[in-house]
Amino acid sequence: MRESRTLEYKESITNTFLKTVSAFANYGSGEIIFGIADDGRIIGIQDPKAACLDIENRINDSIDPVPEYTLSINEKTSVITLRVQEGLHKPYLYKAKAYRRNDSATIAADRLELARLILEGQNSSYEELPASDQSLSFQILEEKLKTVLQIDSFTKDTLKTLELYKEGSGFNKAGELLADQNEFPGIDAVRFGDSINIILDRETYEHTSILKQFDSVLGLFRKYYEYEQIRGSTRKQISLIPEEAFREATANALVHRTWDVNSHINIAMFHDKILITSPGGLPEGISEEEYMRGGISILRNPIIGNVFYRLHMIEKFGTGIRRINETYQDSMIKPSFSITENTICIILPVLQEKSDLPPDEQKVYQLLKNREMPSSAVVEATGFGKSKAVTILNRLVQNGYITVVGTGRGTKYKAM
């Protein structure tokens, strides 16, 4: 087994392991195994019982606060396993610095990450911090609440109910984001031509309520991806991309992004797709698999999320990805999702209900509908040569018709 984000090998006991203890306690549980070389060879530790006492003393004397951990000895190999639990009282510091894992390496957390750890240790979030401007107005929010919820009056008590204002501390960052004017970046929407070198239109919505930003970019979407078709005496609204999918993806970007980063949500509009990229990867506590499956919601900004939910701008928490996929149920090309440590990108393709695929590609696509198959099975079922089958599979993946499942020898393909 190789070193990873949650596993580190140490040949001997030196203070370098304490940085990784800090990283695991701050960013997710993990194991440090002593007596194994970096290449995985088992070396063992002399007098492992005394070594365990040494490890305990080093952690207790050097990590502040002391995290929860356990030590165990493999009696056959004299290998020691240190299991460090992610803690509640963050940040966990070694020599006044917090650390995190970057793949299989341990590095110091930067100032932004340290600030986030401090908030997490206080069971708080960025949106709960006091607003930098306390002279805020909320005309846009008021109009939305009166229209959607039919409230009679809008007072400071309304803002308290929405958790945007507290006596003693005033407005918070969530309130600032929903205020008529603020200093936050917002949405940068660009419509491209045949390449990213050709910009046909560009609108930047910033320093205003995120409610207004949402409405503005929705108007831009309707301008370029919706039109009316007249047949006889009837008019039919045609959407090149499902509006519900765009609304859901944009609302999710506003609700779930990290607002402590001075960066816009980027919406790139092409003739065949829209890319919506928001700052901030997945919130702590949810895996990529859980995010894609839906049903689990860990809100990075619960106050903002609650306002959007009350205004019916998002549906039940945790169903966004599932709802986006459902809007493409009858389309051959499906949405795709790209998740990194610092961004989430949702790609919404133009609907394609009828296939214009060449016959050989259509044959492979139909074969993979509602099933997963390795390339060898595709070769056998179609009668194509291996090289031809692989070329077709790669082309279908590249164009968004099918997706890859698994890696290595376990790689399979299925229609999206």
PDB file of N, CA and C in Angstrom, residues 195-239:
ATOM      1  N   SER A 195     -14.415  29.665 -30.269  1.00  0.00           N
ATOM      2  CA  SER A 195     -13.314  29.339 -29.368  1.00  0.00           C
ATOM      3  C   SER A 195     -13.318  30.331 -28.222  1.00  0.00           C
ATOM      4  N   ILE A 196     -12.496  30.041 -27.208  1.00  0.00           N
ATOM      5  CA  ILE A 196     -12.429  30.933 -26.050  1.00  0.00           C
ATOM      6  C   ILE A 196     -11.736  32.252 -26.396  1.00  0.00           C
ATOM      7  N   ASN A 197     -11.169  32.335 -27.593  1.00  0.00           N
ATOM      8  CA  ASN A 197     -10.549  33.588 -28.034  1.00  0.00           C
ATOM      9  C   ASN A 197     -11.574  34.563 -28.597  1.00  0.00           C
ATOM     10  N   ILE A 198     -12.793  34.085 -28.805  1.00  0.00           N
ATOM     11  CA  ILE A 198     -13.854  34.927 -29.360  1.00  0.00           C
ATOM     12  C   ILE A 198     -14.909  35.151 -28.279  1.00  0.00           C
ATOM     13  N   ILE A 199     -14.977  36.347 -27.744  1.00  0.00           N
ATOM     14  CA  ILE A 199     -15.951  36.701 -26.714  1.00  0.00           C
ATOM     15  C   ILE A 199     -17.068  37.515 -27.354  1.00  0.00           C
ATOM     16  N   LEU A 200     -18.274  36.956 -27.338  1.00  0.00           N
ATOM     17  CA  LEU A 200     -19.419  37.612 -27.959  1.00  0.00           C
ATOM     18  C   LEU A 200     -20.176  38.499 -26.979  1.00  0.00           C
ATOM     19  N   ASP A 201     -20.127  38.154 -25.705  1.00  0.00           N
ATOM     20  CA  ASP A 201     -20.838  38.933 -24.696  1.00  0.00           C
ATOM     21  C   ASP A 201     -20.209  38.638 -23.338  1.00  0.00           C
ATOM     22  N   ARG A 202     -20.244  39.625 -22.470  1.00  0.00           N
ATOM     23  CA  ARG A 202     -19.712  39.416 -21.116  1.00  0.00           C
ATOM     24  C   ARG A 202     -20.457  40.308 -20.142  1.00  0.00           C
ATOM     25  N   GLU A 203     -20.936  39.697 -19.064  1.00  0.00           N
ATOM     26  CA  GLU A 203     -21.633  40.430 -18.018  1.00  0.00           C
ATOM     27  C   GLU A 203     -21.053  40.006 -16.669  1.00  0.00           C
ATOM     28  N   THR A 204     -20.699  40.984 -15.849  1.00  0.00           N
ATOM     29  CA  THR A 204     -20.195  40.703 -14.509  1.00  0.00           C
ATOM     30  C   THR A 204     -21.171  41.285 -13.493  1.00  0.00           C
ATOM     31  N   TYR A 205     -21.675  40.416 -12.640  1.00  0.00           N
ATOM     32  CA  TYR A 205     -22.621  40.834 -11.602  1.00  0.00           C
ATOM     33  C   TYR A 205     -21.910  40.734 -10.258  1.00  0.00           C
ATOM     34  N   GLU A 206     -21.662  41.867  -9.611  1.00  0.00           N
ATOM     35  CA  GLU A 206     -20.922  41.870  -8.359  1.00  0.00           C
ATOM     36  C   GLU A 206     -21.326  43.079  -7.523  1.00  0.00           C
ATOM     37  N   HIS A 207     -20.907  43.050  -6.260  1.00  0.00           N
ATOM     38  CA  HIS A 207     -21.169  44.149  -5.318  1.00  0.00           C
ATOM     39  C   HIS A 207     -22.663  44.431  -5.158  1.00  0.00           C
ATOM     40  N   THR A 208     -23.473  43.425  -5.359  1.00  0.00           N
ATOM     41  CA  THR A 208     -24.911  43.561  -5.178  1.00  0.00           C
ATOM     42  C   THR A 208     -25.465  42.269  -4.592  1.00  0.00           C
ATOM     43  N   SER A 209     -26.727  42.278  -4.214  1.00  0.00           N
ATOM     44  CA  SER A 209     -27.340  41.113  -3.587  1.00  0.00           C
ATOM     45  C   SER A 209     -27.194  39.879  -4.471  1.00  0.00           C
ATOM     46  N   ILE A 210     -26.865  38.744  -3.870  1.00  0.00           N
ATOM     47  CA  ILE A 210     -26.764  37.508  -4.647  1.00  0.00           C
ATOM     48  C   ILE A 210     -28.121  37.102  -5.210  1.00  0.00           C
ATOM     49  N   LEU A 211     -29.209  37.627  -4.645  1.00  0.00           N
ATOM     50  CA  LEU A 211     -30.537  37.386  -5.215  1.00  0.00           C
ATOM     51  C   LEU A 211     -30.657  38.084  -6.568  1.00  0.00           C
ATOM     52  N   LYS A 212     -30.163  39.304  -6.655  1.00  0.00           N
ATOM     53  CA  LYS A 212     -30.180  40.041  -7.917  1.00  0.00           C
ATOM     54  C   LYS A 212     -29.234  39.396  -8.925  1.00  0.00           C
ATOM     55  N   GLN A 213     -28.082  38.937  -8.457  1.00  0.00           N
ATOM     56  CA  GLN A 213     -27.139  38.258  -9.346  1.00  0.00           C
ATOM     57  C   GLN A 213     -27.790  37.035  -9.984  1.00  0.00           C
ATOM     58  N   PHE A 214     -28.523  36.277  -9.174  1.00  0.00           N
ATOM     59  CA  PHE A 214     -29.191  35.077  -9.666  1.00  0.00           C
ATOM     60  C   PHE A 214     -30.196  35.437 -10.760  1.00  0.00           C
ATOM     61  N   ASP A 215     -31.032  36.437 -10.503  1.00  0.00           N
ATOM     62  CA  ASP A 215     -32.040  36.846 -11.484  1.00  0.00           C
ATOM     63  C   ASP A 215     -31.389  37.373 -12.760  1.00  0.00           C
ATOM     64  N   SER A 216     -30.292  38.120 -12.618  1.00  0.00           N
ATOM     65  CA  SER A 216     -29.633  38.717 -13.778  1.00  0.00           C
ATOM     66  C   SER A 216     -29.029  37.664 -14.695  1.00  0.00           C
ATOM     67  N   VAL A 217     -28.344  36.693 -14.116  1.00  0.00           N
ATOM     68  CA  VAL A 217     -27.711  35.677 -14.958  1.00  0.00           C
ATOM     69  C   VAL A 217     -28.761  34.737 -15.543  1.00  0.00           C
ATOM     70  N   LEU A 218     -29.889  34.571 -14.857  1.00  0.00           N
ATOM     71  CA  LEU A 218     -30.981  33.784 -15.418  1.00  0.00           C
ATOM     72  C   LEU A 218     -31.543  34.480 -16.662  1.00  0.00           C
ATOM     73  N   GLY A 219     -31.622  35.810 -16.618  1.00  0.00           N
ATOM     74  CA  GLY A 219     -32.049  36.557 -17.793  1.00  0.00           C
ATOM     75  C   GLY A 219     -31.095  36.384 -18.959  1.00  0.00           C
ATOM     76  N   LEU A 220     -29.792  36.347 -18.663  1.00  0.00           N
ATOM     77  CA  LEU A 220     -28.798  36.131 -19.716  1.00  0.00           C
ATOM     78  C   LEU A 220     -28.950  34.739 -20.325  1.00  0.00           C
ATOM     79  N   PHE A 221     -29.208  33.761 -19.481  1.00  0.00           N
ATOM     80  CA  PHE A 221     -29.433  32.389 -19.953  1.00  0.00           C
ATOM     81  C   PHE A 221     -30.625  32.347 -20.909  1.00  0.00           C
ATOM     82  N   ARG A 222     -31.717  32.957 -20.512  1.00  0.00           N
ATOM     83  CA  ARG A 222     -32.921  32.938 -21.344  1.00  0.00           C
ATOM     84  C   ARG A 222     -32.682  33.626 -22.682  1.00  0.00           C
ATOM     85  N   LYS A 223     -31.833  34.624 -22.694  1.00  0.00           N
ATOM     86  CA  LYS A 223     -31.538  35.359 -23.921  1.00  0.00           C
ATOM     87  C   LYS A 223     -30.876  34.469 -24.960  1.00  0.00           C
ATOM     88  N   TYR A 224     -29.997  33.565 -24.518  1.00  0.00           N
ATOM     89  CA  TYR A 224     -29.205  32.793 -25.461  1.00  0.00           C
ATOM     90  C   TYR A 224     -29.606  31.326 -25.597  1.00  0.00           C
ATOM     91  N   TYR A 225     -30.371  30.805 -24.667  1.00  0.00           N
ATOM     92  CA  TYR A 225     -30.669  29.368 -24.717  1.00  0.00           C
ATOM     93  C   TYR A 225     -32.159  29.054 -24.746  1.00  0.00           C
ATOM     94  N   GLU A 226     -32.993  30.070 -24.872  1.00  0.00           N
ATOM     95  CA  GLU A 226     -34.430  29.836 -24.984  1.00  0.00           C
ATOM     96  C   GLU A 226     -34.987  30.676 -26.133  1.00  0.00           C
ATOM     97  N   TYR A 227     -35.977  30.129 -26.832  1.00  0.00           N
ATOM     98  CA  TYR A 227     -36.625  30.867 -27.908  1.00  0.00           C
ATOM     99  C   TYR A 227     -38.034  30.316 -28.104  1.00  0.00           C
ATOM    100  N   GLU A 228     -38.847  31.082 -28.815  1.00  0.00           N
ATOM    101  CA  GLU A 228     -40.209  30.663 -29.106  1.00  0.00           C
ATOM    102  C   GLU A 228     -40.289  30.106 -30.512  1.00  0.00           C
ATOM    103  N   GLN A 229     -41.016  28.990 -30.648  1.00  0.00           N
ATOM    104  CA  GLN A 229     -41.225  28.378 -31.956  1.00  0.00           C
ATOM    105  C   GLN A 229     -42.711  28.475 -32.285  1.00  0.00           C
ATOM    106  N   ILE A 230     -43.021  29.062 -33.436  1.00  0.00           N
ATOM    107  CA  ILE A 230     -44.416  29.243 -33.836  1.00  0.00           C
ATOM    108  C   ILE A 230     -44.783  28.171 -34.858  1.00  0.00           C
ATOM    109  N   ARG A 231     -45.816  27.406 -34.535  1.00  0.00           N
ATOM    110  CA  ARG A 231     -46.347  26.397 -35.448  1.00  0.00           C
ATOM    111  C   ARG A 231     -47.844  26.630 -35.586  1.00  0.00           C
ATOM    112  N   GLY A 232     -48.226  27.104 -36.745  1.00  0.00           N
ATOM    113  CA  GLY A 232     -49.629  27.440 -36.942  1.00  0.00           C
ATOM    114  C   GLY A 232     -50.026  28.602 -36.050  1.00  0.00           C
ATOM    115  N   SER A 233     -51.007  28.354 -35.204  1.00  0.00           N
ATOM    116  CA  SER A 233     -51.493  29.400 -34.299  1.00  0.00           C
ATOM    117  C   SER A 233     -50.953  29.250 -32.885  1.00  0.00           C
ATOM    118  N   THR A 234     -50.010  28.346 -32.684  1.00  0.00           N
ATOM    119  CA  THR A 234     -49.492  28.101 -31.335  1.00  0.00           C
ATOM    120  C   THR A 234     -48.037  28.514 -31.229  1.00  0.00           C
ATOM    121  N   ARG A 235     -47.683  28.951 -30.044  1.00  0.00           N
ATOM    122  CA  ARG A 235     -46.295  29.281 -29.728  1.00  0.00           C
ATOM    123  C   ARG A 235     -45.771  28.273 -28.708  1.00  0.00           C
ATOM    124  N   LYS A 236     -44.582  27.791 -28.920  1.00  0.00           N
ATOM    125  CA  LYS A 236     -43.982  26.823 -28.007  1.00  0.00           C
ATOM    126  C   LYS A 236     -42.629  27.333 -27.544  1.00  0.00           C
ATOM    127  N   GLN A 237     -42.415  27.293 -26.222  1.00  0.00           N
ATOM    128  CA  GLN A 237     -41.139  27.723 -25.652  1.00  0.00           C
ATOM    129  C   GLN A 237     -40.133  26.586 -25.769  1.00  0.00           C
ATOM    130  N   ILE A 238     -39.019  26.848 -26.416  1.00  0.00           N
ATOM    131  CA  ILE A 238     -37.983  25.845 -26.612  1.00  0.00           C
ATOM    132  C   ILE A 238     -36.767  26.208 -25.763  1.00  0.00           C
ATOM    133  N   SER A 239     -36.252  25.245 -25.032  1.00  0.00           N
ATOM    134  CA  SER A 239     -35.039  25.435 -24.223  1.00  0.00           C
ATOM    135  C   SER A 239     -33.941  24.539 -24.769  1.00  0.00           C
TER     136      SER A 239
END
